[in-house]
Amino acid sequence: MLQLHSRAFFGRLAAVFGAALLLTACSDDDAEDSSPALPSTVAFTQAGLYPEGVQYDATGNRFLVSSQTRGAVGQVKDDGTYTQFADDAVLVSTIGMRVDESRNRLLVAVSDPGYNPARTSAATQRKLAGLAIFNLTSGQRTAYVNLGGLRPTQNHFANDIAVDDQGNAYITDSFAPIIYKVDAQGTATVFLEDAQLGAPAGAFGLNGLAYHPGGFLLVAKSNEGALFKVPLAAPASLTRVTLPQALTGADGLLLQDNTTLQVVTNAQAKVYRLASTDNWATATISGTFSTPPQYPTTLARRQGADSYVLYSNLNALQANQNPPVSVFTIARVTF
């Protein structure tokens, strides 16, 4: 009898411990489920905004978007709320942007493709290339640099921006075969000018670029679907990255890690993930994300390796679509 009672006692004891473990496990699961999940898409309504650039400001928990038609920079929350972040008379059309968190600034490429009727002019249309810098907290403009003035006889379109560890900014020009450099003190120079980076009149040449901590830039050339590696110490010794296929319409770039690069191709409505094992002498395609035919342009990094692509619908703007597009989407990229 004693043996039977002991077995019953230990059986009940085991059941109690089992229930406790189950509750603990459920509690852990609930804690994991309660952590906020990243949204798969963020849609916001701003009729005719036509943003080309997007960045994520982790401190402010917001996306920042540019506008070819208004010039102003906006901020977008995960619930789709859009408010203006910064505006200035020099912002004819805002294109690519770069959040520089360590220096609490937002760098904005400024051009004039003629889509902002309130600010375009004969003096600036297809001739403007500028860099505007804003305080990331207040939205106040702290600097403006006229880049096109370095080559006043050429057409210009400042497109995208990369920032190195020292705070130097590099800006591509889609209408001239030029990459500009603006140092941390605001002095602008022509970092690289090379005929092979040019494009036929009316076509977009240089576009997205990314800074690699190995001491070089990776730069996209849209009309050829090419990718170039440009050493910071000797930019004239640039080389073409060997790719398995042309990335036609290559636009925004995002360096996921030292051996992985994401490339938006608006002409193909895709984001390609490239991998390199030889320090970007060559690269292979390791993943593809297909987007709706809404003219994706560029990427924003959010929470580590996660990236979001902007559906700009610039093709509708270029076609003078009426009514204009009202809803724009920022979508999480999954390969």
Coordinates of C-alpha atoms in Angstrom, one line a residue:
M1 CA 0.0 0.0 0.0
L2 CA 2.8 2.4 0.9
Q3 CA 4.4 1.7 -2.5
L4 CA 1.1 2.4 -4.3
H5 CA 0.5 5.7 -2.4
S6 CA 4.1 6.8 -3.1
R7 CA 3.6 6.1 -6.8
A8 CA 0.4 8.2 -6.8
F9 CA 2.1 11.0 -4.9
F10 CA 5.0 11.2 -7.4
G11 CA 2.6 11.0 -10.3
R12 CA 0.7 14.0 -9.0
L13 CA 4.0 15.8 -8.3
A14 CA 5.1 15.2 -11.9
A15 CA 1.8 16.5 -13.2
V16 CA 2.2 19.7 -11.2
F17 CA 5.8 20.3 -12.5
G18 CA 4.6 19.5 -16.0
A19 CA 1.9 22.0 -15.8
A20 CA 4.3 24.6 -14.4
L21 CA 6.7 24.0 -17.3
L22 CA 3.8 24.3 -19.8
L23 CA 2.7 27.6 -18.3
T24 CA 6.3 28.9 -18.4
A25 CA 6.6 27.9 -22.0
C26 CA 3.3 29.5 -22.9
S27 CA 4.4 32.7 -21.0
D28 CA 7.6 32.8 -23.1
D29 CA 5.7 32.3 -26.3
D30 CA 3.3 35.1 -25.4
A31 CA 6.3 37.4 -24.6
E32 CA 7.7 36.6 -28.1
D33 CA 4.4 37.2 -29.8
S34 CA 3.9 40.5 -28.1
S35 CA 7.1 42.0 -29.6
P36 CA 6.2 44.4 -32.4
A37 CA 6.6 42.8 -35.8
L38 CA 7.9 44.8 -38.7
P39 CA 5.1 45.7 -41.2
S40 CA 5.2 44.0 -44.5
T41 CA 4.0 47.2 -46.2
V42 CA 3.5 50.8 -45.3
A43 CA 1.1 52.7 -47.5
F44 CA 0.5 56.4 -47.3
T45 CA -1.7 58.8 -49.3
Q46 CA -0.4 62.0 -50.8
A47 CA -1.8 62.7 -54.2
G48 CA 0.9 63.5 -56.7
L49 CA 3.8 63.3 -54.3
Y50 CA 6.0 61.0 -56.4
P51 CA 8.8 60.3 -53.9
E52 CA 12.1 59.0 -55.4
G53 CA 14.1 58.5 -52.2
V54 CA 13.5 56.8 -48.9
Q55 CA 15.5 56.4 -45.7
Y56 CA 14.6 55.0 -42.3
D57 CA 15.4 57.1 -39.2
A58 CA 15.6 54.6 -36.3
T59 CA 15.7 57.3 -33.6
G60 CA 12.5 58.9 -34.9
N61 CA 10.8 55.6 -35.8
R62 CA 9.9 56.9 -39.2
F63 CA 10.6 56.7 -42.9
L64 CA 11.7 59.8 -44.7
V65 CA 10.6 60.3 -48.3
S66 CA 11.5 62.8 -51.0
S67 CA 9.3 64.4 -53.7
Q68 CA 10.0 65.2 -57.3
T69 CA 6.8 67.4 -57.5
R70 CA 6.9 69.3 -54.2
G71 CA 10.6 69.3 -53.1
A72 CA 9.7 69.0 -49.4
V73 CA 10.9 66.0 -47.4
G74 CA 8.1 64.1 -45.6
Q75 CA 8.0 61.6 -42.8
V76 CA 5.9 58.5 -42.8
K77 CA 4.9 56.4 -39.7
D78 CA 4.1 52.7 -39.8
D79 CA 0.4 53.5 -39.7
G80 CA 0.7 55.5 -43.0
T81 CA 0.6 58.9 -41.4
Y82 CA 2.4 61.4 -43.6
T83 CA 3.6 64.8 -42.3
Q84 CA 6.1 67.3 -43.6
F85 CA 9.6 67.0 -42.1
A86 CA 11.6 69.7 -43.9
D87 CA 11.1 72.2 -46.7
D88 CA 13.2 75.0 -48.2
A89 CA 13.1 77.2 -51.3
V90 CA 16.2 75.5 -52.7
L91 CA 14.4 72.1 -52.8
V92 CA 13.1 72.1 -56.4
S93 CA 12.9 68.3 -56.6
T94 CA 14.4 66.1 -54.0
I95 CA 15.8 62.8 -55.2
G96 CA 18.1 60.4 -53.2
M97 CA 18.7 60.9 -49.5
R98 CA 21.0 59.6 -46.8
V99 CA 20.5 59.5 -43.1
D100 CA 23.8 60.0 -41.2
E101 CA 22.7 59.1 -37.7
S102 CA 26.2 59.5 -36.1
R103 CA 26.2 63.1 -37.2
N104 CA 22.4 63.7 -36.7
R105 CA 21.9 64.9 -40.2
L106 CA 19.9 64.1 -43.4
L107 CA 21.6 64.6 -46.7
V108 CA 19.3 65.3 -49.7
A109 CA 20.2 65.3 -53.4
V110 CA 18.4 68.2 -55.2
S111 CA 17.7 68.4 -59.0
D112 CA 15.2 69.9 -61.4
P113 CA 13.6 67.5 -63.9
G114 CA 10.8 70.0 -64.4
Y115 CA 8.1 68.3 -62.3
N116 CA 7.7 71.0 -59.6
P117 CA 5.8 73.8 -61.3
A118 CA 6.2 76.1 -58.2
R119 CA 10.0 76.0 -58.3
T120 CA 11.3 74.9 -61.7
S121 CA 12.9 77.5 -63.9
A122 CA 14.7 77.7 -67.2
A123 CA 17.9 78.5 -65.3
T124 CA 17.7 75.2 -63.3
Q125 CA 15.8 72.7 -65.3
R126 CA 18.1 69.8 -66.2
K127 CA 21.0 72.0 -65.0
L128 CA 20.6 71.7 -61.2
A129 CA 22.7 69.5 -59.0
G130 CA 22.7 70.3 -55.3
L131 CA 23.2 68.8 -51.9
A132 CA 21.0 70.0 -49.0
I133 CA 21.8 69.0 -45.4
F134 CA 19.3 69.1 -42.6
N135 CA 19.4 68.6 -38.9
L136 CA 17.8 65.1 -38.4
T137 CA 16.0 66.2 -35.2
S138 CA 14.7 69.6 -36.1
G139 CA 14.5 69.5 -39.8
Q140 CA 16.3 72.8 -40.1
R141 CA 18.6 73.3 -43.1
T142 CA 22.3 73.5 -42.0
A143 CA 24.0 73.7 -45.4
Y144 CA 23.4 73.8 -49.2
V145 CA 26.1 73.0 -51.7
N146 CA 25.9 73.9 -55.4
L147 CA 27.4 70.9 -57.2
G148 CA 26.5 71.7 -60.8
G149 CA 28.5 74.9 -60.5
L150 CA 31.6 72.8 -60.6
R151 CA 30.8 72.1 -64.3
P152 CA 28.5 74.9 -65.3
T153 CA 28.3 74.1 -69.0
Q154 CA 27.0 70.5 -68.6
N155 CA 23.5 69.2 -67.8
H156 CA 23.0 67.9 -64.3
F157 CA 20.8 65.7 -62.2
A158 CA 22.1 64.9 -58.6
N159 CA 20.7 61.5 -57.9
D160 CA 22.0 59.5 -54.9
I161 CA 24.3 59.9 -51.9
A162 CA 26.7 57.7 -49.9
V163 CA 28.6 58.8 -46.8
D164 CA 31.9 57.3 -45.6
D165 CA 33.3 56.8 -42.1
Q166 CA 34.8 60.3 -42.1
G167 CA 31.6 62.1 -43.0
N168 CA 32.5 62.7 -46.6
A169 CA 29.5 62.6 -48.9
Y170 CA 29.6 61.2 -52.5
I171 CA 26.9 62.2 -54.9
T172 CA 26.1 60.8 -58.4
D173 CA 25.2 62.9 -61.4
S174 CA 22.9 61.0 -63.8
F175 CA 23.3 63.6 -66.7
A176 CA 27.0 64.1 -66.4
P177 CA 29.7 61.4 -65.9
I178 CA 30.6 62.7 -62.5
I179 CA 30.7 61.7 -58.9
Y180 CA 31.0 64.6 -56.5
K181 CA 32.6 64.7 -53.1
V182 CA 31.5 67.0 -50.3
D183 CA 33.8 66.8 -47.2
A184 CA 32.7 67.2 -43.6
Q185 CA 33.4 70.9 -43.8
G186 CA 31.2 71.4 -46.8
T187 CA 33.8 71.8 -49.5
A188 CA 32.7 70.3 -52.8
T189 CA 35.0 68.8 -55.5
V190 CA 34.7 66.6 -58.5
F191 CA 35.7 63.2 -57.1
L192 CA 35.6 61.4 -60.4
E193 CA 34.8 62.4 -63.9
D194 CA 35.1 59.6 -66.6
A195 CA 33.6 59.4 -70.0
Q196 CA 32.7 55.7 -69.6
L197 CA 30.3 56.8 -66.9
G198 CA 28.3 59.0 -69.3
A199 CA 25.0 58.2 -71.0
P200 CA 23.2 59.4 -74.2
A201 CA 21.3 62.7 -73.9
G202 CA 18.0 62.1 -72.1
A203 CA 19.1 58.8 -70.6
F204 CA 20.1 58.2 -66.9
G205 CA 23.6 57.1 -66.4
L206 CA 25.0 57.1 -62.9
N207 CA 22.4 56.4 -60.3
G208 CA 22.6 54.6 -56.9
L209 CA 25.8 54.2 -54.9
A210 CA 26.9 52.6 -51.6
Y211 CA 30.0 53.1 -49.5
H212 CA 31.9 49.9 -48.7
P213 CA 34.0 49.9 -45.5
G214 CA 36.8 48.3 -47.5
G215 CA 37.5 51.7 -48.9
F216 CA 35.5 51.9 -52.1
L217 CA 32.2 52.9 -53.6
L218 CA 29.8 50.6 -55.5
V219 CA 28.0 52.6 -58.2
A220 CA 25.1 51.7 -60.5
K221 CA 24.9 52.8 -64.1
S222 CA 21.2 52.6 -65.1
N223 CA 21.3 52.7 -68.9
E224 CA 23.8 49.9 -69.1
G225 CA 22.6 47.9 -66.1
A226 CA 26.3 48.0 -64.9
L227 CA 28.0 48.1 -61.5
F228 CA 31.3 49.9 -60.9
K229 CA 33.8 49.6 -58.1
V230 CA 35.5 53.0 -57.3
P231 CA 38.4 53.0 -54.8
L232 CA 38.3 56.1 -52.6
A233 CA 42.1 56.4 -52.6
A234 CA 42.4 56.2 -56.4
P235 CA 39.0 56.8 -58.1
A236 CA 40.4 57.0 -61.6
S237 CA 41.3 53.3 -61.3
L238 CA 37.6 52.3 -61.2
T239 CA 36.7 48.8 -62.5
R240 CA 33.5 47.3 -63.8
V241 CA 32.1 44.5 -61.6
T242 CA 31.5 41.3 -63.6
L243 CA 27.9 40.4 -63.4
P244 CA 26.0 37.3 -64.7
Q245 CA 23.5 39.6 -66.5
A246 CA 22.8 43.3 -67.1
L247 CA 20.8 44.9 -64.3
T248 CA 18.9 47.1 -66.7
G249 CA 17.4 50.1 -64.9
A250 CA 19.7 49.7 -61.9
D251 CA 18.7 52.3 -59.4
G252 CA 19.1 52.3 -55.6
L253 CA 21.8 50.2 -53.8
L254 CA 21.9 48.9 -50.3
L255 CA 25.0 47.2 -48.9
Q256 CA 23.5 44.5 -46.7
D257 CA 26.9 43.4 -45.5
N258 CA 30.4 43.4 -46.9
T259 CA 29.7 40.6 -49.4
T260 CA 26.0 41.2 -50.1
L261 CA 24.5 44.1 -52.1
Q262 CA 20.8 44.7 -52.9
V263 CA 20.0 46.4 -56.2
V264 CA 16.7 47.9 -57.3
T265 CA 16.0 47.7 -61.0
N266 CA 12.9 49.8 -61.9
A267 CA 12.9 48.7 -65.5
Q268 CA 12.5 45.1 -64.4
A269 CA 10.4 45.7 -61.3
K270 CA 12.8 43.7 -59.2
V271 CA 15.2 43.8 -56.3
Y272 CA 18.3 41.7 -56.9
R273 CA 20.5 40.4 -54.1
L274 CA 24.1 40.1 -55.3
A275 CA 26.9 38.2 -53.5
S276 CA 30.6 38.5 -54.0
T277 CA 33.5 36.4 -52.8
D278 CA 36.3 38.3 -54.4
N279 CA 35.9 41.9 -52.9
W280 CA 33.5 42.9 -55.7
A281 CA 35.6 42.1 -58.7
T282 CA 32.7 39.8 -59.6
A283 CA 29.2 39.1 -58.2
T284 CA 26.5 36.5 -58.6
I285 CA 22.7 36.8 -58.0
S286 CA 21.8 35.1 -54.8
G287 CA 18.1 36.2 -54.6
T288 CA 15.4 38.1 -56.4
F289 CA 12.4 40.0 -55.0
S290 CA 9.7 40.9 -57.6
T291 CA 7.7 44.1 -57.0
P292 CA 4.5 45.3 -58.6
P293 CA 4.9 47.3 -61.7
Q294 CA 5.0 50.6 -59.7
Y295 CA 8.5 51.8 -60.6
P296 CA 10.6 50.8 -57.5
T297 CA 13.5 53.2 -57.0
T298 CA 15.5 52.7 -53.9
L299 CA 15.9 51.0 -50.5
A300 CA 16.0 51.8 -46.8
R301 CA 17.7 49.8 -44.2
R302 CA 15.7 49.0 -41.1
Q303 CA 16.5 46.9 -38.0
G304 CA 19.7 45.1 -39.1
A305 CA 19.6 43.4 -42.4
D306 CA 15.9 44.2 -43.1
S307 CA 15.3 46.4 -46.1
Y308 CA 12.3 48.2 -47.6
V309 CA 11.8 49.2 -51.2
L310 CA 9.9 52.3 -52.3
Y311 CA 7.3 52.1 -55.0
S312 CA 7.6 55.6 -56.5
N313 CA 5.3 55.3 -59.5
L314 CA 7.6 57.7 -61.4
N315 CA 6.5 56.1 -64.6
A316 CA 3.0 57.6 -64.0
L317 CA 4.6 61.1 -63.4
Q318 CA 6.7 60.8 -66.6
A319 CA 3.6 59.9 -68.5
N320 CA 1.7 62.9 -67.0
Q321 CA -1.0 60.5 -65.7
N322 CA -4.2 62.2 -64.7
P323 CA -5.4 61.9 -62.0
P324 CA -2.0 61.5 -60.4
V325 CA -1.1 58.5 -58.2
S326 CA -2.4 59.1 -54.7
V327 CA -1.2 56.1 -52.7
F328 CA 2.5 55.2 -52.4
T329 CA 3.9 52.1 -50.8
I330 CA 7.1 51.2 -48.9
A331 CA 7.4 47.4 -48.9
R332 CA 9.6 45.0 -46.9
V333 CA 11.9 43.0 -49.1
T334 CA 12.0 39.2 -48.8
F335 CA 14.1 36.9 -50.9

